[in-house]
């Protein structure tokens, strides 16, 4: 059986504990595969609940307060005790972590899990909605779906390709900041305000002949899925990175158009990356998800 609430199950205290360890909203967001603003809102809610201040701004950086340091050490100790208790409680249960974006979870991971695995009460599937492998737990049977084959954490894992996705930069047809008759160079693209998509290393998917922009200085925002970028770009009326499959319908209706680029963007590899394991049920699950993903032509 699987629990799709696994991601949401992170309590405000656990989110704070990550911030406490890293002493940085950006690093905490990267660890949890979310945004600094989300971490900040969560901690603000905890401040209201506890009636104490947990964050303060010093020299432009948001850091834990003195009260937060005391509270954080206490929370860390309690969380470790809970983890040990839960491990002993579930030692006979096979736990499998599956990490992917929300779209890939819904359209590849969940339908790709074998029926006998879903119905087995001795198997727990933990779903985590993220494009990042930073939350992977060493030694834990894990299946990752997405673009992350260059991540160092995948070096000791197995990889099976699902799809090679052609991507481009698109824009609402009425967008005034794009000249649809112009052919843009990579340098010019780096100066266009747009919604960027990042991979499992949190690096931009915009690559030209293998050369990547790690960070786009003019990016209006970053997301972890082509569908999200499409929705954001169309809503905000700005250019965005996406795949040809995602925008096909909107292009056919003249709602958006592709921005001409030379050379074109490198394609993206969508893979199933999974732990090396002798557990037959885990390997069956990974293979089944891979096979289902290969049949999914609308990634």
Tab-separated table of C-alpha atoms in Angstrom:
chain	number	residue	atom	x	y	z
A	1	UNK	CA	0.000	0.000	0.000
A	2	UNK	CA	1.199	3.514	-0.617
A	3	UNK	CA	0.757	6.771	1.210
A	4	UNK	CA	0.572	9.825	-1.043
A	5	UNK	CA	0.439	12.081	2.005
A	6	UNK	CA	4.050	11.247	2.801
A	7	UNK	CA	5.312	14.571	1.477
A	8	UNK	CA	2.659	16.553	3.385
A	9	UNK	CA	3.400	14.502	6.515
A	10	UNK	CA	6.451	16.642	7.231
A	11	UNK	CA	5.404	18.629	10.277
A	12	UNK	CA	6.226	22.289	10.840
A	13	UNK	CA	8.707	21.126	13.480
A	14	UNK	CA	10.515	18.855	11.012
A	15	UNK	CA	10.728	21.656	8.439
A	16	UNK	CA	12.121	23.932	11.137
A	17	UNK	CA	14.665	21.242	12.082
A	18	UNK	CA	16.013	21.264	8.511
A	19	UNK	CA	16.303	25.073	8.628
A	20	UNK	CA	17.967	24.840	12.060
A	21	UNK	CA	20.595	22.402	10.746
A	22	UNK	CA	21.373	24.367	7.595
A	23	UNK	CA	20.933	27.892	9.041
A	24	UNK	CA	19.739	28.942	5.593
A	25	UNK	CA	16.274	29.183	4.014
A	26	UNK	CA	17.758	28.464	0.569
A	27	UNK	CA	19.645	25.359	1.732
A	28	UNK	CA	16.603	24.091	3.656
A	29	UNK	CA	14.432	24.586	0.562
A	30	UNK	CA	16.979	22.741	-1.591
A	31	UNK	CA	17.067	19.823	0.864
A	32	UNK	CA	13.279	19.524	0.904
A	33	UNK	CA	12.825	20.188	-2.813
A	34	UNK	CA	10.699	23.304	-2.328
A	35	UNK	CA	11.062	27.100	-2.252
A	36	UNK	CA	12.585	29.377	0.456
A	37	UNK	CA	9.280	31.257	0.712
A	38	UNK	CA	7.515	27.986	1.590
A	39	UNK	CA	10.052	27.271	4.350
A	40	UNK	CA	9.663	30.818	5.667
A	41	UNK	CA	5.835	30.590	5.764
A	42	UNK	CA	6.007	27.260	7.592
A	43	UNK	CA	8.353	28.620	10.261
A	44	UNK	CA	6.247	31.786	10.624
A	45	UNK	CA	3.234	29.576	11.339
A	46	UNK	CA	5.261	27.726	13.972
A	47	UNK	CA	6.270	31.070	15.513
A	48	UNK	CA	2.601	32.006	15.867
A	49	UNK	CA	1.835	28.647	17.445
A	50	UNK	CA	4.747	28.811	19.918
A	51	UNK	CA	4.540	32.593	20.473
A	52	UNK	CA	8.333	32.937	20.054
A	53	UNK	CA	10.570	34.339	17.305
A	54	UNK	CA	12.532	31.654	15.446
A	55	UNK	CA	14.072	33.700	12.600
A	56	UNK	CA	15.916	36.986	12.448
A	57	UNK	CA	17.651	38.890	9.657
A	58	UNK	CA	21.338	39.649	10.231
A	59	UNK	CA	23.507	41.267	7.537
A	60	UNK	CA	20.961	40.337	4.889
A	61	UNK	CA	20.762	36.671	5.946
A	62	UNK	CA	17.838	34.974	7.699
A	63	UNK	CA	19.247	33.030	10.658
A	64	UNK	CA	17.845	31.114	13.660
A	65	UNK	CA	17.357	33.217	16.796
A	66	UNK	CA	18.798	32.253	20.196
A	67	UNK	CA	15.409	30.789	21.137
A	68	UNK	CA	15.495	28.824	17.872
A	69	UNK	CA	18.906	27.339	18.731
A	70	UNK	CA	17.609	26.040	22.056
A	71	UNK	CA	14.381	24.761	20.509
A	72	UNK	CA	16.231	23.262	17.524
A	73	UNK	CA	18.569	21.166	19.666
A	74	UNK	CA	15.582	19.840	21.602
A	75	UNK	CA	13.645	19.034	18.403
A	76	UNK	CA	16.664	17.285	16.826
A	77	UNK	CA	16.976	14.967	19.812
A	78	UNK	CA	13.256	14.129	19.811
A	79	UNK	CA	13.118	13.538	16.049
A	80	UNK	CA	16.034	11.106	16.306
A	81	UNK	CA	14.232	9.225	19.085
A	82	UNK	CA	11.081	9.034	16.932
A	83	UNK	CA	13.047	7.740	13.940
A	84	UNK	CA	14.642	4.989	16.009
A	85	UNK	CA	11.252	4.007	17.425
A	86	UNK	CA	9.639	3.954	13.965
A	87	UNK	CA	12.491	1.866	12.570
A	88	UNK	CA	12.037	-0.741	15.272
A	89	UNK	CA	8.262	-0.609	14.782
A	90	UNK	CA	8.415	-1.194	11.030
A	91	UNK	CA	11.490	-3.440	10.708
A	92	UNK	CA	9.407	-6.215	9.158
A	93	UNK	CA	7.801	-3.879	6.607
A	94	UNK	CA	9.445	-3.193	3.240
A	95	UNK	CA	9.512	0.576	2.709
A	96	UNK	CA	10.103	1.968	-0.768
A	97	UNK	CA	10.646	5.684	-1.375
A	98	UNK	CA	9.526	7.008	-4.760
A	99	UNK	CA	10.676	10.522	-5.669
A	100	UNK	CA	9.347	12.419	-8.703
A	101	UNK	CA	7.483	15.577	-9.640
A	102	UNK	CA	3.745	15.602	-8.926
A	103	UNK	CA	2.950	14.985	-12.599
A	104	UNK	CA	5.310	12.007	-12.892
A	105	UNK	CA	3.999	10.561	-9.623
A	106	UNK	CA	0.401	10.705	-10.868
A	107	UNK	CA	1.031	9.626	-14.460
A	108	UNK	CA	3.949	7.184	-14.224
A	109	UNK	CA	4.794	6.093	-10.669
A	110	UNK	CA	1.397	5.358	-9.138
A	111	UNK	CA	-0.169	3.616	-12.166
A	112	UNK	CA	3.117	1.775	-12.760
A	113	UNK	CA	3.244	0.114	-9.330
A	114	UNK	CA	2.236	-3.572	-9.661
A	115	UNK	CA	-1.212	-4.368	-8.238
A	116	UNK	CA	0.158	-7.069	-5.948
A	117	UNK	CA	2.587	-4.537	-4.443
A	118	UNK	CA	-0.158	-1.931	-3.896
A	119	UNK	CA	-2.322	-4.487	-2.098
A	120	UNK	CA	0.472	-5.975	0.042
A	121	UNK	CA	0.058	-4.720	3.616
A	122	UNK	CA	3.713	-5.577	4.363
A	123	UNK	CA	4.916	-3.022	1.811
A	124	UNK	CA	4.828	0.718	2.387
A	125	UNK	CA	5.308	3.049	-0.592
A	126	UNK	CA	6.342	6.574	0.406
A	127	UNK	CA	5.718	9.137	-2.344
A	128	UNK	CA	7.726	12.365	-2.356
A	129	UNK	CA	6.830	15.119	-4.825
A	130	UNK	CA	10.194	16.565	-5.814
A	131	UNK	CA	12.528	16.894	-8.797
A	132	UNK	CA	15.546	16.653	-6.506
A	133	UNK	CA	17.438	13.645	-5.176
A	134	UNK	CA	18.792	15.645	-2.240
A	135	UNK	CA	16.234	14.087	0.104
A	136	UNK	CA	17.339	10.515	-0.689
A	137	UNK	CA	18.167	8.493	2.418
A	138	UNK	CA	21.365	6.393	2.155
A	139	UNK	CA	20.610	2.672	2.211
A	140	UNK	CA	16.860	3.198	1.732
A	141	UNK	CA	15.309	1.417	-1.297
A	142	UNK	CA	14.528	4.374	-3.570
A	143	UNK	CA	13.077	4.886	-7.034
A	144	UNK	CA	13.588	8.283	-8.672
A	145	UNK	CA	11.823	9.374	-11.864
A	146	UNK	CA	13.078	12.416	-13.705
A	147	UNK	CA	16.150	14.136	-15.134
A	148	UNK	CA	19.018	13.528	-12.754
A	149	UNK	CA	21.459	11.104	-14.371
A	150	UNK	CA	24.404	13.455	-13.708
A	151	UNK	CA	23.685	13.708	-9.975
A	152	UNK	CA	26.513	12.168	-7.930
A	153	UNK	CA	23.952	10.393	-5.774
A	154	UNK	CA	22.958	8.251	-8.760
A	155	UNK	CA	26.425	6.800	-9.339
A	156	UNK	CA	25.730	3.731	-7.193
A	157	UNK	CA	22.199	3.306	-8.544
A	158	UNK	CA	20.743	1.585	-11.608
A	159	UNK	CA	19.255	3.571	-14.488
A	160	UNK	CA	16.700	2.799	-17.181
A	161	UNK	CA	15.637	5.455	-19.672
A	162	UNK	CA	11.915	6.163	-20.152
A	163	UNK	CA	11.977	8.882	-22.762
A	164	UNK	CA	14.010	11.515	-24.557
A	165	UNK	CA	12.013	14.747	-24.448
A	166	UNK	CA	12.459	17.574	-26.947
A	167	UNK	CA	12.220	20.918	-25.168
A	168	UNK	CA	12.170	24.528	-26.210
A	169	UNK	CA	11.310	28.018	-25.081
A	170	UNK	CA	7.723	29.069	-25.690
A	171	UNK	CA	5.704	32.185	-25.046
A	172	UNK	CA	2.081	33.330	-25.086
A	173	UNK	CA	1.391	34.599	-28.597
A	174	UNK	CA	0.512	38.070	-27.289
A	175	UNK	CA	3.739	38.454	-25.268
A	176	UNK	CA	5.383	41.802	-26.087
A	177	UNK	CA	8.911	41.011	-24.865
A	178	UNK	CA	9.506	38.336	-27.521
A	179	UNK	CA	10.142	38.894	-31.226
A	180	UNK	CA	8.789	35.737	-32.878
A	181	UNK	CA	10.530	36.625	-36.174
A	182	UNK	CA	13.945	36.808	-34.525
A	183	UNK	CA	16.331	33.861	-34.090
A	184	UNK	CA	17.848	34.135	-30.602
A	185	UNK	CA	21.373	33.098	-29.603
A	186	UNK	CA	22.132	31.323	-26.290
A	187	UNK	CA	23.487	34.577	-24.833
A	188	UNK	CA	20.329	36.436	-25.821
A	189	UNK	CA	18.195	33.686	-24.291
A	190	UNK	CA	20.034	34.080	-20.981
A	191	UNK	CA	18.849	37.713	-20.892
A	192	UNK	CA	15.150	37.003	-21.490
A	193	UNK	CA	12.939	37.025	-18.364
A	194	UNK	CA	11.299	33.588	-18.338
A	195	UNK	CA	10.059	30.689	-16.213
A	196	UNK	CA	12.899	28.174	-16.046
A	197	UNK	CA	12.730	24.434	-15.327
A	198	UNK	CA	15.408	22.754	-13.197
A	199	UNK	CA	16.527	19.142	-12.961
A	200	UNK	CA	17.363	16.903	-9.997
A	201	UNK	CA	20.570	18.866	-9.438
A	202	UNK	CA	18.504	22.099	-9.327
A	203	UNK	CA	20.319	23.240	-12.500
A	204	UNK	CA	18.561	24.740	-15.497
A	205	UNK	CA	17.423	22.320	-18.192
A	206	UNK	CA	18.473	24.880	-20.787
A	207	UNK	CA	21.518	23.334	-22.460
A	208	UNK	CA	23.107	24.091	-25.822
A	209	UNK	CA	25.418	21.306	-27.095
A	210	UNK	CA	26.012	20.160	-23.532
A	211	UNK	CA	26.703	23.657	-22.176
A	212	UNK	CA	24.274	24.675	-19.457
A	213	UNK	CA	23.218	27.846	-17.687
A	214	UNK	CA	23.474	26.860	-14.013
A	215	UNK	CA	21.497	29.927	-13.066
A	216	UNK	CA	19.607	32.323	-15.302
A	217	UNK	CA	20.092	35.858	-13.933
A	218	UNK	CA	16.823	37.080	-15.440
A	219	UNK	CA	14.660	34.074	-14.567
A	220	UNK	CA	11.241	35.185	-13.293
A	221	UNK	CA	10.986	31.914	-11.380
A	222	UNK	CA	12.086	28.290	-11.384
A	223	UNK	CA	9.871	25.203	-11.306
A	224	UNK	CA	10.522	21.464	-11.462
A	225	UNK	CA	8.095	20.353	-14.178
A	226	UNK	CA	7.278	21.278	-17.796
A	227	UNK	CA	3.537	21.374	-17.058
A	228	UNK	CA	4.080	23.806	-14.175
A	229	UNK	CA	6.251	26.066	-16.347
A	230	UNK	CA	3.569	26.065	-19.057
A	231	UNK	CA	0.829	26.999	-16.581
A	232	UNK	CA	2.987	29.700	-14.944
A	233	UNK	CA	4.073	31.206	-18.267
A	234	UNK	CA	0.582	31.299	-19.749
A	235	UNK	CA	-0.881	32.764	-16.550
A	236	UNK	CA	1.813	35.415	-16.142
A	237	UNK	CA	2.064	36.162	-19.874
A	238	UNK	CA	5.793	35.506	-20.131
A	239	UNK	CA	8.179	33.084	-21.900
A	240	UNK	CA	8.780	29.662	-20.347
A	241	UNK	CA	10.738	26.439	-20.833
A	242	UNK	CA	8.602	23.411	-21.670
A	243	UNK	CA	8.342	20.305	-23.823
A	244	UNK	CA	6.764	20.065	-27.266
A	245	UNK	CA	4.195	17.546	-25.981
A	246	UNK	CA	2.964	19.824	-23.200
A	247	UNK	CA	2.409	22.877	-25.421
A	248	UNK	CA	1.152	21.072	-28.556
A	249	UNK	CA	-2.535	21.819	-27.988
A	250	UNK	CA	-1.935	25.482	-27.073
A	251	UNK	CA	0.304	25.954	-30.137
A	252	UNK	CA	-2.342	24.422	-32.428
A	253	UNK	CA	-4.829	26.978	-31.086
A	254	UNK	CA	-2.335	29.865	-31.577
A	255	UNK	CA	-2.366	30.550	-27.838
A	256	UNK	CA	1.399	30.260	-27.646
A	257	UNK	CA	4.354	29.994	-30.043
A	258	UNK	CA	7.900	28.673	-29.909
A	259	UNK	CA	10.740	31.162	-29.570
A	260	UNK	CA	13.262	30.529	-32.375
A	261	UNK	CA	16.732	29.586	-31.092
A	262	UNK	CA	19.978	28.633	-32.820
A	263	UNK	CA	21.308	26.165	-31.878
A	264	UNK	CA	18.227	24.424	-30.504
A	265	UNK	CA	18.047	23.249	-26.889
A	266	UNK	CA	19.433	19.814	-26.032
A	267	UNK	CA	16.777	17.168	-25.334
A	268	UNK	CA	16.126	15.995	-21.770
A	269	UNK	CA	16.448	12.394	-20.601
A	270	UNK	CA	13.636	11.182	-18.346
A	271	UNK	CA	14.907	8.139	-16.447
A	272	UNK	CA	13.910	5.687	-13.763
A	273	UNK	CA	16.869	5.614	-11.369
A	274	UNK	CA	16.695	3.060	-8.556
A	275	UNK	CA	18.737	1.495	-5.767
A	276	UNK	CA	20.714	-1.683	-6.330
A	277	UNK	CA	18.839	-4.271	-4.324
A	278	UNK	CA	18.505	-8.040	-3.981
A	279	UNK	CA	14.883	-7.640	-2.890
A	280	UNK	CA	12.784	-9.137	-5.687
A	281	UNK	CA	9.663	-7.108	-4.810
A	282	UNK	CA	11.578	-3.828	-4.986
A	283	UNK	CA	13.174	-4.769	-8.317
A	284	UNK	CA	9.778	-5.842	-9.670
A	285	UNK	CA	8.353	-2.445	-8.690
A	286	UNK	CA	11.195	-0.530	-10.386
A	287	UNK	CA	10.890	-2.591	-13.579
A	288	UNK	CA	7.106	-2.211	-13.658
A	289	UNK	CA	7.303	1.584	-13.299
A	290	UNK	CA	9.927	1.718	-16.046
A	291	UNK	CA	7.785	-0.355	-18.418
A	292	UNK	CA	4.709	1.771	-17.698
A	293	UNK	CA	6.717	4.942	-18.210
A	294	UNK	CA	7.928	3.798	-21.626
A	295	UNK	CA	4.292	3.489	-22.723
A	296	UNK	CA	3.508	7.021	-21.517
A	297	UNK	CA	3.967	9.079	-24.653
A	298	UNK	CA	2.695	12.359	-23.196
A	299	UNK	CA	5.551	13.164	-20.781
